[in-house]
Every structure is written in C-alpha cells, then in structure tokens.
Amino acid sequence: MSPLLALSLLLLAIPIAWFVRRRRARASAPRLPDGWRARLDARVPQAALVPAALRERYEARVEAFVARKRFIGCNGLVVDDDMRLTVAGLAALLLLRDDATLFPAVRSVLLYPAAFLVRHEEPDELGLVDDEPVEQIGESWQGDRVILSWEDVEAALAGDAVNVVIHEFAHQLDDENPWSEGAPPMADYTQWSQVMQREYERLQRHRRPPVLDPYGAESPGEFFGVVSEAFFQRPVELRRHHAELYALLARYYRLDPAAAPPLWPAA
Ligand SMILES: [Zn+2]
C-alpha cells in the first residue's frame, strides 16, 4: 500500500471511530427529558430544601445519577423517566458536600412495585440459616446495588416518616468508609463519633422514642440510616428533641431542612 493511500484510509477511519463511539455513548446513557428541572420540583418536595447556592451542584448530581446508574424494574414494574428522576432527586440530596462522589459502588437501582420478599442465606450468629422469606421495602448491598419498593418511595414523597431512598443510600455513604460502621468518610471524626455514640445509646435506652424509629437501635449503621431519614422527613421534631444530632447532620449534608417552610401539612 502506498504511504498516501494508508494515510487517507487512516484519516477516514478516525471520524468513523469517533462517530461510532459518540453513538454508543448516547445510546447507553439515558438522558433526562426537556423540562426535567420543573418535573423534579413537582415530583420531589424535598428538592425545595436545597438552597439557591447549591442548586446547580444538586442538578448536576441528579443528571449524573440518571446517566450513570442502571435502573431495573422488577416483578413487572416498568421504570419510566419520572421514577428515575424521583430516585435520583432524593439520592442526590445526600451529595451536596464539595467532596461528595456519586455513590461509586452502586451500579444498579432495582425497583419493585411494592414491598418484596427476600430469602437471606447468610447464617446468623448461631450458624443457622433462616429460610423463611422476609418482607423488605429496601436493601443496600455492599457491592453494586440498591433495591427499593416504589410504593414506599412514593410514601416518602407524600410525607411519610420513612424514606427508603435516603435510608438505603445513607448505607452506601457509610460503606464508603470500610473502617467504621455508622460514619461516612470525613476528615475528622471527633465530633461525629461523640454525638452519634451518645445519641445511639440514648435510642437504645428509650422505650418510646419521640422521633427516631426504634429500628435505629439495631446497629450504628442502621442508626445512621434512621437519623438521616428523620433529618429529611421530620426535621423540626429532630431539631427539637436531638439538637446536637440535627446540627451534626445539617453540617454534614449542607442543608437546614428545619429552617425551611414545612414540606407537608402537619400530621
Ligand atoms: Zn438499613
């Protein structure tokens, strides 16, 4: 082959390869439809908690979440743009820190229509395997996925005290720091461990806690999930009964939901 022919073939190949790559990138990354910012505000009341100064960052993280995470409908559920936007809009509320990363371990979000049955095969502390299926509304796997009940995602939008998206993605933040349970990565743990430890022990002692779900007393990891839910779903009550804990979470999440107008009419 003459050098000139080889060069012209090479020049032709470059744009073709570039075009194919662009086409592939577009086909594999779902994009949000026009008008998604207004839909986000209409669908996700909690989006109103993001201050104007952080709105651009918030929107960029919602968009990146939808583009990079794979959504899978289970038990016949068809996942649409609104569902993707809603889950991304709630999960990205946890990512307003300067150094936040986009839940790097999570590759897929599995959505079930409602609570789902799970059979766990890991042996318990006595070495016994319980093969009775357990009903769950969400799960966070150390590894690659978060599983959610869509019915319970919608309940959180309507003001339920439980917010399964916040809870499961808080577990993901926690897992980003493999050396401790109940603490996401941060530069200085001094204050975090003091406040969280004190409040965790307080919940373990409390027979009828006024704000926090008693399930949070199961482990430091569940405690972080439960207090994060209360921070978004019951912020005024959390601040009233657990002022230090509220302030700690407000600093970490860069939000002050108790100072914002209430998202739902008082229960
Ligand atoms: Zn949990």
PDB file of C-alpha atoms and ligand atoms in Angstrom:
ATOM      1  CA  MET A   1       0.000   0.000   0.000  1.00  0.00           C
ATOM      2  CA  SER A   2       1.310   3.424  -0.883  1.00  0.00           C
ATOM      3  CA  PRO A   3       2.005   5.741   2.044  1.00  0.00           C
ATOM      4  CA  LEU A   4      -0.528   8.197   0.637  1.00  0.00           C
ATOM      5  CA  LEU A   5      -3.308   5.576   0.476  1.00  0.00           C
ATOM      6  CA  ALA A   6      -2.532   4.422   4.021  1.00  0.00           C
ATOM      7  CA  LEU A   7      -2.725   7.988   5.266  1.00  0.00           C
ATOM      8  CA  SER A   8      -6.046   8.668   3.566  1.00  0.00           C
ATOM      9  CA  LEU A   9      -7.518   5.431   4.972  1.00  0.00           C
ATOM     10  CA  LEU A  10      -6.344   6.438   8.442  1.00  0.00           C
ATOM     11  CA  LEU A  11      -7.899   9.877   8.086  1.00  0.00           C
ATOM     12  CA  LEU A  12     -11.168   8.277   7.062  1.00  0.00           C
ATOM     13  CA  ALA A  13     -11.093   5.793   9.952  1.00  0.00           C
ATOM     14  CA  ILE A  14     -10.722   8.451  12.654  1.00  0.00           C
ATOM     15  CA  PRO A  15     -14.080  10.208  12.092  1.00  0.00           C
ATOM     16  CA  ILE A  16     -15.867   6.857  11.709  1.00  0.00           C
ATOM     17  CA  ALA A  17     -14.483   5.582  15.017  1.00  0.00           C
ATOM     18  CA  TRP A  18     -15.353   8.866  16.706  1.00  0.00           C
ATOM     19  CA  PHE A  19     -18.884   8.771  15.328  1.00  0.00           C
ATOM     20  CA  VAL A  20     -19.442   5.183  16.477  1.00  0.00           C
ATOM     21  CA  ARG A  21     -18.185   5.973  19.966  1.00  0.00           C
ATOM     22  CA  ARG A  22     -20.449   9.028  20.260  1.00  0.00           C
ATOM     23  CA  ARG A  23     -23.442   6.996  19.097  1.00  0.00           C
ATOM     24  CA  ARG A  24     -22.700   4.299  21.661  1.00  0.00           C
ATOM     25  CA  ALA A  25     -22.237   6.773  24.490  1.00  0.00           C
ATOM     26  CA  ARG A  26     -25.551   8.393  23.669  1.00  0.00           C
ATOM     27  CA  ALA A  27     -27.421   5.135  23.356  1.00  0.00           C
ATOM     28  CA  SER A  28     -26.200   3.759  26.712  1.00  0.00           C
ATOM     29  CA  ALA A  29     -26.679   6.863  28.876  1.00  0.00           C
ATOM     30  CA  PRO A  30     -30.348   7.724  29.432  1.00  0.00           C
ATOM     31  CA  ARG A  31     -30.875  11.449  29.378  1.00  0.00           C
ATOM     32  CA  LEU A  32     -33.486  13.404  31.209  1.00  0.00           C
ATOM     33  CA  PRO A  33     -36.289  14.826  29.066  1.00  0.00           C
ATOM     34  CA  ASP A  34     -36.706  18.569  28.492  1.00  0.00           C
ATOM     35  CA  GLY A  35     -38.338  20.320  31.401  1.00  0.00           C
ATOM     36  CA  TRP A  36     -36.940  17.833  33.953  1.00  0.00           C
ATOM     37  CA  ARG A  37     -35.974  20.556  36.442  1.00  0.00           C
ATOM     38  CA  ALA A  38     -39.594  21.658  36.802  1.00  0.00           C
ATOM     39  CA  ARG A  39     -40.697  17.994  36.999  1.00  0.00           C
ATOM     40  CA  LEU A  40     -38.150  17.393  39.745  1.00  0.00           C
ATOM     41  CA  ASP A  41     -39.642  20.201  41.835  1.00  0.00           C
ATOM     42  CA  ALA A  42     -43.165  18.989  41.128  1.00  0.00           C
ATOM     43  CA  ARG A  43     -42.393  15.342  41.973  1.00  0.00           C
ATOM     44  CA  VAL A  44     -39.923  15.663  44.853  1.00  0.00           C
ATOM     45  CA  PRO A  45     -40.987  18.144  47.563  1.00  0.00           C
ATOM     46  CA  GLN A  46     -37.637  17.615  49.350  1.00  0.00           C
ATOM     47  CA  ALA A  47     -35.853  19.297  46.400  1.00  0.00           C
ATOM     48  CA  ALA A  48     -37.120  22.622  47.809  1.00  0.00           C
ATOM     49  CA  LEU A  49     -34.710  22.163  50.740  1.00  0.00           C
ATOM     50  CA  VAL A  50     -31.688  22.791  48.519  1.00  0.00           C
ATOM     51  CA  PRO A  51     -30.540  26.413  48.899  1.00  0.00           C
ATOM     52  CA  ALA A  52     -30.068  28.503  45.735  1.00  0.00           C
ATOM     53  CA  ALA A  53     -26.276  28.457  46.175  1.00  0.00           C
ATOM     54  CA  LEU A  54     -26.222  24.649  45.906  1.00  0.00           C
ATOM     55  CA  ARG A  55     -28.929  24.208  43.281  1.00  0.00           C
ATOM     56  CA  GLU A  56     -26.561  23.959  40.337  1.00  0.00           C
ATOM     57  CA  ARG A  57     -24.498  21.280  42.075  1.00  0.00           C
ATOM     58  CA  TYR A  58     -27.665  19.421  43.045  1.00  0.00           C
ATOM     59  CA  GLU A  59     -28.991  19.404  39.485  1.00  0.00           C
ATOM     60  CA  ALA A  60     -25.645  18.245  38.098  1.00  0.00           C
ATOM     61  CA  ARG A  61     -25.660  15.309  40.517  1.00  0.00           C
ATOM     62  CA  VAL A  62     -29.264  14.369  39.684  1.00  0.00           C
ATOM     63  CA  GLU A  63     -28.388  14.386  35.998  1.00  0.00           C
ATOM     64  CA  ALA A  64     -25.213  12.340  36.515  1.00  0.00           C
ATOM     65  CA  PHE A  65     -27.092   9.828  38.683  1.00  0.00           C
ATOM     66  CA  VAL A  66     -29.657   9.186  35.945  1.00  0.00           C
ATOM     67  CA  ALA A  67     -26.953   8.940  33.293  1.00  0.00           C
ATOM     68  CA  ARG A  68     -24.658   6.562  35.180  1.00  0.00           C
ATOM     69  CA  LYS A  69     -26.881   4.267  37.243  1.00  0.00           C
ATOM     70  CA  ARG A  70     -28.822   1.477  35.618  1.00  0.00           C
ATOM     71  CA  PHE A  71     -32.472   1.229  36.670  1.00  0.00           C
ATOM     72  CA  ILE A  72     -34.085  -2.182  36.580  1.00  0.00           C
ATOM     73  CA  GLY A  73     -37.821  -2.761  37.070  1.00  0.00           C
ATOM     74  CA  CYS A  74     -38.646  -5.961  38.981  1.00  0.00           C
ATOM     75  CA  ASN A  75     -41.844  -8.009  39.377  1.00  0.00           C
ATOM     76  CA  GLY A  76     -43.289  -6.439  36.226  1.00  0.00           C
ATOM     77  CA  LEU A  77     -42.623  -2.804  37.138  1.00  0.00           C
ATOM     78  CA  VAL A  78     -41.847  -0.626  34.100  1.00  0.00           C
ATOM     79  CA  VAL A  79     -39.417   2.119  35.118  1.00  0.00           C
ATOM     80  CA  ASP A  80     -40.167   5.472  33.471  1.00  0.00           C
ATOM     81  CA  ASP A  81     -38.367   8.846  33.365  1.00  0.00           C
ATOM     82  CA  ASP A  82     -40.314  10.162  36.357  1.00  0.00           C
ATOM     83  CA  MET A  83     -39.259   7.219  38.506  1.00  0.00           C
ATOM     84  CA  ARG A  84     -35.597   7.646  37.574  1.00  0.00           C
ATOM     85  CA  LEU A  85     -35.819  11.377  38.233  1.00  0.00           C
ATOM     86  CA  THR A  86     -37.507  10.834  41.606  1.00  0.00           C
ATOM     87  CA  VAL A  87     -34.970   8.329  42.918  1.00  0.00           C
ATOM     88  CA  ALA A  88     -32.070  10.465  41.636  1.00  0.00           C
ATOM     89  CA  GLY A  89     -33.662  13.609  43.111  1.00  0.00           C
ATOM     90  CA  LEU A  90     -33.883  12.024  46.575  1.00  0.00           C
ATOM     91  CA  ALA A  91     -30.488  10.283  46.497  1.00  0.00           C
ATOM     92  CA  ALA A  92     -28.663  13.422  45.316  1.00  0.00           C
ATOM     93  CA  LEU A  93     -29.872  15.288  48.438  1.00  0.00           C
ATOM     94  CA  LEU A  94     -27.152  13.308  50.230  1.00  0.00           C
ATOM     95  CA  LEU A  95     -24.449  14.570  47.846  1.00  0.00           C
ATOM     96  CA  LEU A  96     -24.267  18.324  48.376  1.00  0.00           C
ATOM     97  CA  ARG A  97     -20.846  18.324  50.038  1.00  0.00           C
ATOM     98  CA  ASP A  98     -17.940  19.671  47.961  1.00  0.00           C
ATOM     99  CA  ASP A  99     -16.173  16.306  48.125  1.00  0.00           C
ATOM    100  CA  ALA A 100     -19.205  14.064  47.524  1.00  0.00           C
ATOM    101  CA  THR A 101     -18.846  11.284  44.974  1.00  0.00           C
ATOM    102  CA  LEU A 102     -21.740   9.720  43.103  1.00  0.00           C
ATOM    103  CA  PHE A 103     -22.209   6.522  45.165  1.00  0.00           C
ATOM    104  CA  PRO A 104     -19.304   4.941  43.273  1.00  0.00           C
ATOM    105  CA  ALA A 105     -20.122   1.358  44.304  1.00  0.00           C
ATOM    106  CA  VAL A 106     -23.728   1.488  43.078  1.00  0.00           C
ATOM    107  CA  ARG A 107     -24.183   0.360  39.524  1.00  0.00           C
ATOM    108  CA  SER A 108     -27.877  -0.564  39.573  1.00  0.00           C
ATOM    109  CA  VAL A 109     -31.072   0.554  41.254  1.00  0.00           C
ATOM    110  CA  LEU A 110     -33.689  -2.196  41.340  1.00  0.00           C
ATOM    111  CA  LEU A 111     -37.278  -1.022  41.713  1.00  0.00           C
ATOM    112  CA  TYR A 112     -40.078  -3.282  42.917  1.00  0.00           C
ATOM    113  CA  PRO A 113     -43.727  -2.150  42.720  1.00  0.00           C
ATOM    114  CA  ALA A 114     -44.149  -2.583  46.500  1.00  0.00           C
ATOM    115  CA  ALA A 115     -42.546  -4.409  49.447  1.00  0.00           C
ATOM    116  CA  PHE A 116     -40.776  -7.550  48.284  1.00  0.00           C
ATOM    117  CA  LEU A 117     -39.869 -10.909  49.814  1.00  0.00           C
ATOM    118  CA  VAL A 118     -36.236 -11.755  50.336  1.00  0.00           C
ATOM    119  CA  ARG A 119     -34.701 -15.017  51.428  1.00  0.00           C
ATOM    120  CA  HIS A 120     -31.312 -14.443  53.018  1.00  0.00           C
ATOM    121  CA  GLU A 121     -28.992 -17.333  53.097  1.00  0.00           C
ATOM    122  CA  GLU A 122     -26.279 -15.998  55.352  1.00  0.00           C
ATOM    123  CA  PRO A 123     -26.089 -17.903  58.643  1.00  0.00           C
ATOM    124  CA  ASP A 124     -26.944 -15.957  61.800  1.00  0.00           C
ATOM    125  CA  GLU A 125     -24.672 -15.706  64.844  1.00  0.00           C
ATOM    126  CA  LEU A 126     -25.593 -19.285  65.855  1.00  0.00           C
ATOM    127  CA  GLY A 127     -24.699 -20.592  62.403  1.00  0.00           C
ATOM    128  CA  LEU A 128     -28.349 -21.227  61.492  1.00  0.00           C
ATOM    129  CA  VAL A 129     -29.783 -20.318  58.118  1.00  0.00           C
ATOM    130  CA  ASP A 130     -33.329 -18.999  58.279  1.00  0.00           C
ATOM    131  CA  ASP A 131     -35.022 -19.868  55.019  1.00  0.00           C
ATOM    132  CA  GLU A 132     -38.276 -18.039  55.803  1.00  0.00           C
ATOM    133  CA  PRO A 133     -38.588 -15.137  53.344  1.00  0.00           C
ATOM    134  CA  VAL A 134     -38.610 -11.675  54.930  1.00  0.00           C
ATOM    135  CA  GLU A 135     -40.577  -8.710  53.620  1.00  0.00           C
ATOM    136  CA  GLN A 136     -38.395  -5.696  52.826  1.00  0.00           C
ATOM    137  CA  ILE A 137     -39.037  -2.200  51.458  1.00  0.00           C
ATOM    138  CA  GLY A 138     -35.397  -1.601  50.579  1.00  0.00           C
ATOM    139  CA  GLU A 139     -31.929  -3.069  50.657  1.00  0.00           C
ATOM    140  CA  SER A 140     -28.459  -1.690  50.123  1.00  0.00           C
ATOM    141  CA  TRP A 141     -25.863  -4.198  49.032  1.00  0.00           C
ATOM    142  CA  GLN A 142     -22.219  -3.759  49.799  1.00  0.00           C
ATOM    143  CA  GLY A 143     -21.153  -4.050  46.248  1.00  0.00           C
ATOM    144  CA  ASP A 144     -23.252  -2.926  43.418  1.00  0.00           C
ATOM    145  CA  ARG A 145     -26.909  -2.327  44.037  1.00  0.00           C
ATOM    146  CA  VAL A 146     -29.702  -0.623  45.931  1.00  0.00           C
ATOM    147  CA  ILE A 147     -33.179  -2.176  45.912  1.00  0.00           C
ATOM    148  CA  LEU A 148     -36.298  -0.088  46.577  1.00  0.00           C
ATOM    149  CA  SER A 149     -40.055  -0.522  46.830  1.00  0.00           C
ATOM    150  CA  TRP A 150     -41.623   2.113  44.579  1.00  0.00           C
ATOM    151  CA  GLU A 151     -44.759   2.292  46.753  1.00  0.00           C
ATOM    152  CA  ASP A 152     -42.550   3.301  49.675  1.00  0.00           C
ATOM    153  CA  VAL A 153     -40.612   5.839  47.584  1.00  0.00           C
ATOM    154  CA  GLU A 154     -43.958   7.490  46.842  1.00  0.00           C
ATOM    155  CA  ALA A 155     -44.939   7.396  50.525  1.00  0.00           C
ATOM    156  CA  ALA A 156     -41.763   9.369  51.325  1.00  0.00           C
ATOM    157  CA  LEU A 157     -42.723  11.999  48.739  1.00  0.00           C
ATOM    158  CA  ALA A 158     -46.119  12.280  50.435  1.00  0.00           C
ATOM    159  CA  GLY A 159     -44.513  12.935  53.827  1.00  0.00           C
ATOM    160  CA  ASP A 160     -44.252   9.504  55.462  1.00  0.00           C
ATOM    161  CA  ALA A 161     -41.683   9.324  58.274  1.00  0.00           C
ATOM    162  CA  VAL A 162     -39.935   6.510  56.390  1.00  0.00           C
ATOM    163  CA  ASN A 163     -37.775   7.491  53.432  1.00  0.00           C
ATOM    164  CA  VAL A 164     -36.381   4.327  51.935  1.00  0.00           C
ATOM    165  CA  VAL A 165     -34.226   6.135  49.350  1.00  0.00           C
ATOM    166  CA  ILE A 166     -32.476   8.265  51.991  1.00  0.00           C
ATOM    167  CA  HIS A 167     -32.080   5.225  54.255  1.00  0.00           C
ATOM    168  CA  GLU A 168     -30.534   2.890  51.694  1.00  0.00           C
ATOM    169  CA  PHE A 169     -28.252   5.494  50.137  1.00  0.00           C
ATOM    170  CA  ALA A 170     -27.089   6.576  53.606  1.00  0.00           C
ATOM    171  CA  HIS A 171     -25.910   2.949  53.950  1.00  0.00           C
ATOM    172  CA  GLN A 172     -23.940   3.432  50.749  1.00  0.00           C
ATOM    173  CA  LEU A 173     -22.230   6.540  52.176  1.00  0.00           C
ATOM    174  CA  ASP A 174     -21.460   4.553  55.315  1.00  0.00           C
ATOM    175  CA  ASP A 175     -19.952   1.713  53.239  1.00  0.00           C
ATOM    176  CA  GLU A 176     -17.610   4.166  51.501  1.00  0.00           C
ATOM    177  CA  ASN A 177     -15.702   4.153  54.769  1.00  0.00           C
ATOM    178  CA  PRO A 178     -14.859   0.484  55.342  1.00  0.00           C
ATOM    179  CA  TRP A 179     -13.174   1.065  58.726  1.00  0.00           C
ATOM    180  CA  SER A 180     -16.220   2.036  60.731  1.00  0.00           C
ATOM    181  CA  GLU A 181     -19.951   1.488  60.832  1.00  0.00           C
ATOM    182  CA  GLY A 182     -22.315   4.445  61.068  1.00  0.00           C
ATOM    183  CA  ALA A 183     -19.856   7.025  59.751  1.00  0.00           C
ATOM    184  CA  PRO A 184     -19.305   8.100  56.147  1.00  0.00           C
ATOM    185  CA  PRO A 185     -15.827   9.242  55.075  1.00  0.00           C
ATOM    186  CA  MET A 186     -14.796  12.596  56.611  1.00  0.00           C
ATOM    187  CA  ALA A 187     -11.607  14.349  57.625  1.00  0.00           C
ATOM    188  CA  ASP A 188     -12.186  14.493  61.381  1.00  0.00           C
ATOM    189  CA  TYR A 189     -14.382  12.026  63.248  1.00  0.00           C
ATOM    190  CA  THR A 190     -14.038  13.501  66.741  1.00  0.00           C
ATOM    191  CA  GLN A 191     -17.356  15.295  66.945  1.00  0.00           C
ATOM    192  CA  TRP A 192     -19.193  12.781  64.771  1.00  0.00           C
ATOM    193  CA  SER A 193     -18.318   9.844  66.990  1.00  0.00           C
ATOM    194  CA  GLN A 194     -19.066  11.707  70.223  1.00  0.00           C
ATOM    195  CA  VAL A 195     -22.537  12.855  69.174  1.00  0.00           C
ATOM    196  CA  MET A 196     -23.517   9.693  67.288  1.00  0.00           C
ATOM    197  CA  GLN A 197     -22.375   7.386  70.088  1.00  0.00           C
ATOM    198  CA  ARG A 198     -24.260   9.369  72.738  1.00  0.00           C
ATOM    199  CA  GLU A 199     -27.449   9.527  70.660  1.00  0.00           C
ATOM    200  CA  TYR A 200     -27.216   5.862  69.668  1.00  0.00           C
ATOM    201  CA  GLU A 201     -27.009   4.782  73.291  1.00  0.00           C
ATOM    202  CA  ARG A 202     -29.878   7.108  74.118  1.00  0.00           C
ATOM    203  CA  LEU A 203     -32.083   5.455  71.464  1.00  0.00           C
ATOM    204  CA  GLN A 204     -31.140   2.009  72.797  1.00  0.00           C
ATOM    205  CA  ARG A 205     -32.354   3.056  76.271  1.00  0.00           C
ATOM    206  CA  HIS A 206     -35.545   4.732  75.086  1.00  0.00           C
ATOM    207  CA  ARG A 207     -38.707   2.639  75.187  1.00  0.00           C
ATOM    208  CA  ARG A 208     -40.808   5.007  73.080  1.00  0.00           C
ATOM    209  CA  PRO A 209     -38.582   7.462  71.202  1.00  0.00           C
ATOM    210  CA  PRO A 210     -40.470  10.585  70.082  1.00  0.00           C
ATOM    211  CA  VAL A 211     -38.908  10.981  66.613  1.00  0.00           C
ATOM    212  CA  LEU A 212     -36.478   8.224  65.731  1.00  0.00           C
ATOM    213  CA  ASP A 213     -37.535   4.798  64.512  1.00  0.00           C
ATOM    214  CA  PRO A 214     -36.520   2.258  67.217  1.00  0.00           C
ATOM    215  CA  TYR A 215     -35.044   0.161  64.395  1.00  0.00           C
ATOM    216  CA  GLY A 216     -32.086   2.583  64.530  1.00  0.00           C
ATOM    217  CA  ALA A 217     -31.023   0.923  67.806  1.00  0.00           C
ATOM    218  CA  GLU A 218     -30.116  -2.282  65.912  1.00  0.00           C
ATOM    219  CA  SER A 219     -26.625  -1.148  64.911  1.00  0.00           C
ATOM    220  CA  PRO A 220     -24.614   2.056  64.292  1.00  0.00           C
ATOM    221  CA  GLY A 221     -25.209   1.561  60.546  1.00  0.00           C
ATOM    222  CA  GLU A 222     -28.990   1.400  60.951  1.00  0.00           C
ATOM    223  CA  PHE A 223     -28.794   4.373  63.307  1.00  0.00           C
ATOM    224  CA  PHE A 224     -27.152   6.494  60.603  1.00  0.00           C
ATOM    225  CA  GLY A 225     -29.851   5.392  58.118  1.00  0.00           C
ATOM    226  CA  VAL A 226     -32.694   6.163  60.532  1.00  0.00           C
ATOM    227  CA  VAL A 227     -31.381   9.575  61.657  1.00  0.00           C
ATOM    228  CA  SER A 228     -30.823  10.570  58.016  1.00  0.00           C
ATOM    229  CA  GLU A 229     -34.461   9.719  57.238  1.00  0.00           C
ATOM    230  CA  ALA A 230     -35.669  11.781  60.217  1.00  0.00           C
ATOM    231  CA  PHE A 231     -33.457  14.679  59.104  1.00  0.00           C
ATOM    232  CA  PHE A 232     -35.360  14.917  55.816  1.00  0.00           C
ATOM    233  CA  GLN A 233     -38.830  13.698  56.834  1.00  0.00           C
ATOM    234  CA  ARG A 234     -39.168  15.064  60.414  1.00  0.00           C
ATOM    235  CA  PRO A 235     -36.555  17.853  60.649  1.00  0.00           C
ATOM    236  CA  VAL A 236     -38.391  20.158  63.073  1.00  0.00           C
ATOM    237  CA  GLU A 237     -39.024  17.334  65.532  1.00  0.00           C
ATOM    238  CA  LEU A 238     -35.468  16.050  65.158  1.00  0.00           C
ATOM    239  CA  ARG A 239     -34.060  19.513  65.921  1.00  0.00           C
ATOM    240  CA  ARG A 240     -36.390  19.893  68.909  1.00  0.00           C
ATOM    241  CA  HIS A 241     -35.562  16.533  70.527  1.00  0.00           C
ATOM    242  CA  HIS A 242     -32.000  15.980  69.282  1.00  0.00           C
ATOM    243  CA  ALA A 243     -30.483  19.434  68.671  1.00  0.00           C
ATOM    244  CA  GLU A 244     -26.850  18.271  68.571  1.00  0.00           C
ATOM    245  CA  LEU A 245     -27.592  15.385  66.250  1.00  0.00           C
ATOM    246  CA  TYR A 246     -29.581  17.691  63.975  1.00  0.00           C
ATOM    247  CA  ALA A 247     -26.726  20.216  63.844  1.00  0.00           C
ATOM    248  CA  LEU A 248     -24.227  17.450  63.058  1.00  0.00           C
ATOM    249  CA  LEU A 249     -26.313  16.189  60.126  1.00  0.00           C
ATOM    250  CA  ALA A 250     -27.014  19.736  58.899  1.00  0.00           C
ATOM    251  CA  ARG A 251     -23.263  20.375  58.704  1.00  0.00           C
ATOM    252  CA  TYR A 252     -22.596  17.063  57.016  1.00  0.00           C
ATOM    253  CA  TYR A 253     -25.435  17.223  54.461  1.00  0.00           C
ATOM    254  CA  ARG A 254     -25.069  21.018  53.959  1.00  0.00           C
ATOM    255  CA  LEU A 255     -28.824  21.509  54.454  1.00  0.00           C
ATOM    256  CA  ASP A 256     -31.071  23.034  57.116  1.00  0.00           C
ATOM    257  CA  PRO A 257     -34.495  21.486  56.483  1.00  0.00           C
ATOM    258  CA  ALA A 258     -35.946  22.540  59.857  1.00  0.00           C
ATOM    259  CA  ALA A 259     -35.475  26.192  58.871  1.00  0.00           C
ATOM    260  CA  ALA A 260     -37.328  25.754  55.555  1.00  0.00           C
ATOM    261  CA  PRO A 261     -41.107  26.093  55.223  1.00  0.00           C
ATOM    262  CA  PRO A 262     -42.780  22.734  56.047  1.00  0.00           C
ATOM    263  CA  LEU A 263     -42.995  20.432  53.020  1.00  0.00           C
ATOM    264  CA  TRP A 264     -46.221  18.771  54.170  1.00  0.00           C
ATOM    265  CA  PRO A 265     -49.164  19.872  56.299  1.00  0.00           C
ATOM    266  CA  ALA A 266     -48.615  18.947  59.968  1.00  0.00           C
ATOM    267  CA  ALA A 267     -49.735  15.363  60.640  1.00  0.00           C
TER     268      ALA A 267
HETATM  269 ZN    ZN B   1     -30.968  -0.291  56.901  1.00  0.00          ZN
END
